[in-house]
Short mmCIF file of C-alpha atoms in Angstrom, two decimals:
data_model
loop_
_atom_site.label_atom_id
_atom_site.label_comp_id
_atom_site.label_asym_id
_atom_site.label_seq_id
_atom_site.Cartn_x
_atom_site.Cartn_y
_atom_site.Cartn_z
CA UNK A 1 101.08 100.13 81.87
CA UNK A 2 98.12 100.28 84.27
CA UNK A 3 98.93 96.78 85.54
CA UNK A 4 102.52 97.88 86.06
CA UNK A 5 101.33 100.86 88.10
CA UNK A 6 99.48 98.53 90.45
CA UNK A 7 102.58 96.35 90.72
CA UNK A 8 104.74 99.37 91.48
CA UNK A 9 102.26 100.55 94.09
CA UNK A 10 102.35 97.07 95.65
CA UNK A 11 106.13 97.17 95.48
CA UNK A 12 106.38 100.47 97.31
CA UNK A 13 103.77 99.56 99.94
CA UNK A 14 105.27 96.14 100.72
CA UNK A 15 108.73 97.71 100.84
CA UNK A 16 107.53 100.39 103.28
CA UNK A 17 105.73 97.94 105.56
CA UNK A 18 108.78 95.67 105.41
CA UNK A 19 110.91 98.61 106.54
CA UNK A 20 108.61 99.23 109.51
CA UNK A 21 108.76 95.57 110.51
CA UNK A 22 112.56 95.64 110.28
CA UNK A 23 112.58 98.72 112.53
CA UNK A 24 110.40 96.93 115.10
CA UNK A 25 112.48 93.77 114.85
CA UNK A 26 115.75 95.67 115.20
CA UNK A 27 114.95 96.91 118.71
CA UNK A 28 117.19 95.18 121.20
CA UNK A 29 118.57 92.83 118.58
CA UNK A 30 121.63 90.79 119.39
CA UNK A 31 123.51 89.23 116.51
CA UNK A 32 123.21 85.53 117.22
CA UNK A 33 121.29 82.53 115.95
CA UNK A 34 118.30 83.79 117.93
CA UNK A 35 117.80 86.31 115.16
CA UNK A 36 115.95 83.62 113.17
CA UNK A 37 113.26 83.66 115.88
CA UNK A 38 112.59 87.36 115.37
CA UNK A 39 109.31 87.24 113.47
CA UNK A 40 109.31 90.95 112.72
CA UNK A 41 112.64 90.68 110.93
CA UNK A 42 111.49 87.59 109.04
CA UNK A 43 108.22 89.28 108.00
CA UNK A 44 110.14 92.40 106.93
CA UNK A 45 112.49 90.35 104.78
CA UNK A 46 109.57 88.46 103.23
CA UNK A 47 107.92 91.75 102.31
CA UNK A 48 111.20 92.95 100.80
CA UNK A 49 111.23 89.79 98.67
CA UNK A 50 107.60 90.39 97.66
CA UNK A 51 108.56 93.93 96.71
CA UNK A 52 111.37 92.61 94.51
CA UNK A 53 109.00 90.18 92.78
CA UNK A 54 106.50 92.98 92.10
CA UNK A 55 109.32 95.11 90.69
CA UNK A 56 110.47 92.31 88.39
CA UNK A 57 106.92 91.77 87.12
CA UNK A 58 106.48 95.50 86.49
CA UNK A 59 109.78 95.64 84.60
CA UNK A 60 108.62 92.90 82.23
CA UNK A 61 106.15 95.27 80.58
CA UNK A 62 107.37 98.78 81.42
CA UNK A 63 110.49 100.89 81.02
CA UNK A 64 112.99 101.05 83.86
CA UNK A 65 113.08 104.82 83.42
CA UNK A 66 109.39 104.88 84.39
CA UNK A 67 109.21 102.09 86.95
CA UNK A 68 112.21 102.95 89.10
CA UNK A 69 111.36 106.60 89.83
CA UNK A 70 107.89 105.52 90.94
CA UNK A 71 109.43 103.39 93.68
CA UNK A 72 110.20 106.71 95.41
CA UNK A 73 106.62 106.49 96.65
CA UNK A 74 108.06 104.14 99.26
CA UNK A 75 109.51 107.22 100.99
CA UNK A 76 106.01 108.64 101.23
CA UNK A 77 104.59 105.46 102.75
CA UNK A 78 107.46 105.14 105.24
CA UNK A 79 107.11 108.77 106.34
CA UNK A 80 103.39 108.48 107.02
CA UNK A 81 103.53 105.01 108.57
CA UNK A 82 106.40 106.12 110.82
CA UNK A 83 104.40 109.17 111.82
CA UNK A 84 101.40 107.06 112.86
CA UNK A 85 103.13 104.00 114.33
CA UNK A 86 106.37 105.40 115.78
CA UNK A 87 105.25 108.98 116.41
CA UNK A 88 108.06 110.30 114.21
CA UNK A 89 107.81 114.01 113.51
CA UNK A 90 107.18 115.39 110.04
CA UNK A 91 108.51 118.90 109.59
CA UNK A 92 107.26 121.34 107.01
CA UNK A 93 110.22 120.51 104.78
CA UNK A 94 109.46 116.78 105.13
CA UNK A 95 105.88 117.36 104.03
CA UNK A 96 107.04 119.62 101.19
CA UNK A 97 109.44 116.91 100.01
CA UNK A 98 106.68 114.30 100.20
CA UNK A 99 104.42 116.53 98.09
CA UNK A 100 107.19 116.90 95.52
CA UNK A 101 107.68 113.12 95.37
CA UNK A 102 103.94 112.57 94.89
CA UNK A 103 103.76 115.24 92.16
CA UNK A 104 106.82 113.88 90.40
CA UNK A 105 105.46 110.34 90.54
CA UNK A 106 102.15 111.55 89.13
CA UNK A 107 103.83 113.25 86.17
CA UNK A 108 106.01 110.23 85.45
CA UNK A 109 103.03 107.87 85.56
CA UNK A 110 100.73 110.22 83.65
CA UNK A 111 103.27 110.75 80.90
CA UNK A 112 103.73 107.03 80.41
CA UNK A 113 100.00 106.23 80.35
CA UNK A 114 99.11 108.96 77.84
#
């Protein structure tokens, strides 16, 4: 299960960074063939694919009921990365929700390892 935890962590991080790259690439986008020259969008999609591969590898050895809830950590990564890179605001309720996600993920992972 420990290997699966690392895969899930990689899944959530690559998914979050992919989301940030898609956000950057989406600025001023015009739907045309020029979209294939948008390196931010391409990099974001590649990271989404890497995230899917990590998820598949984690599911080979772990239960879906454990693996899938842990992908919620992606929300945590996106919130903090958006705060630092895009200057998004994090309200008290946002931070409270993030803390709940982290605690829930800890209990899910801890229960499966024990």
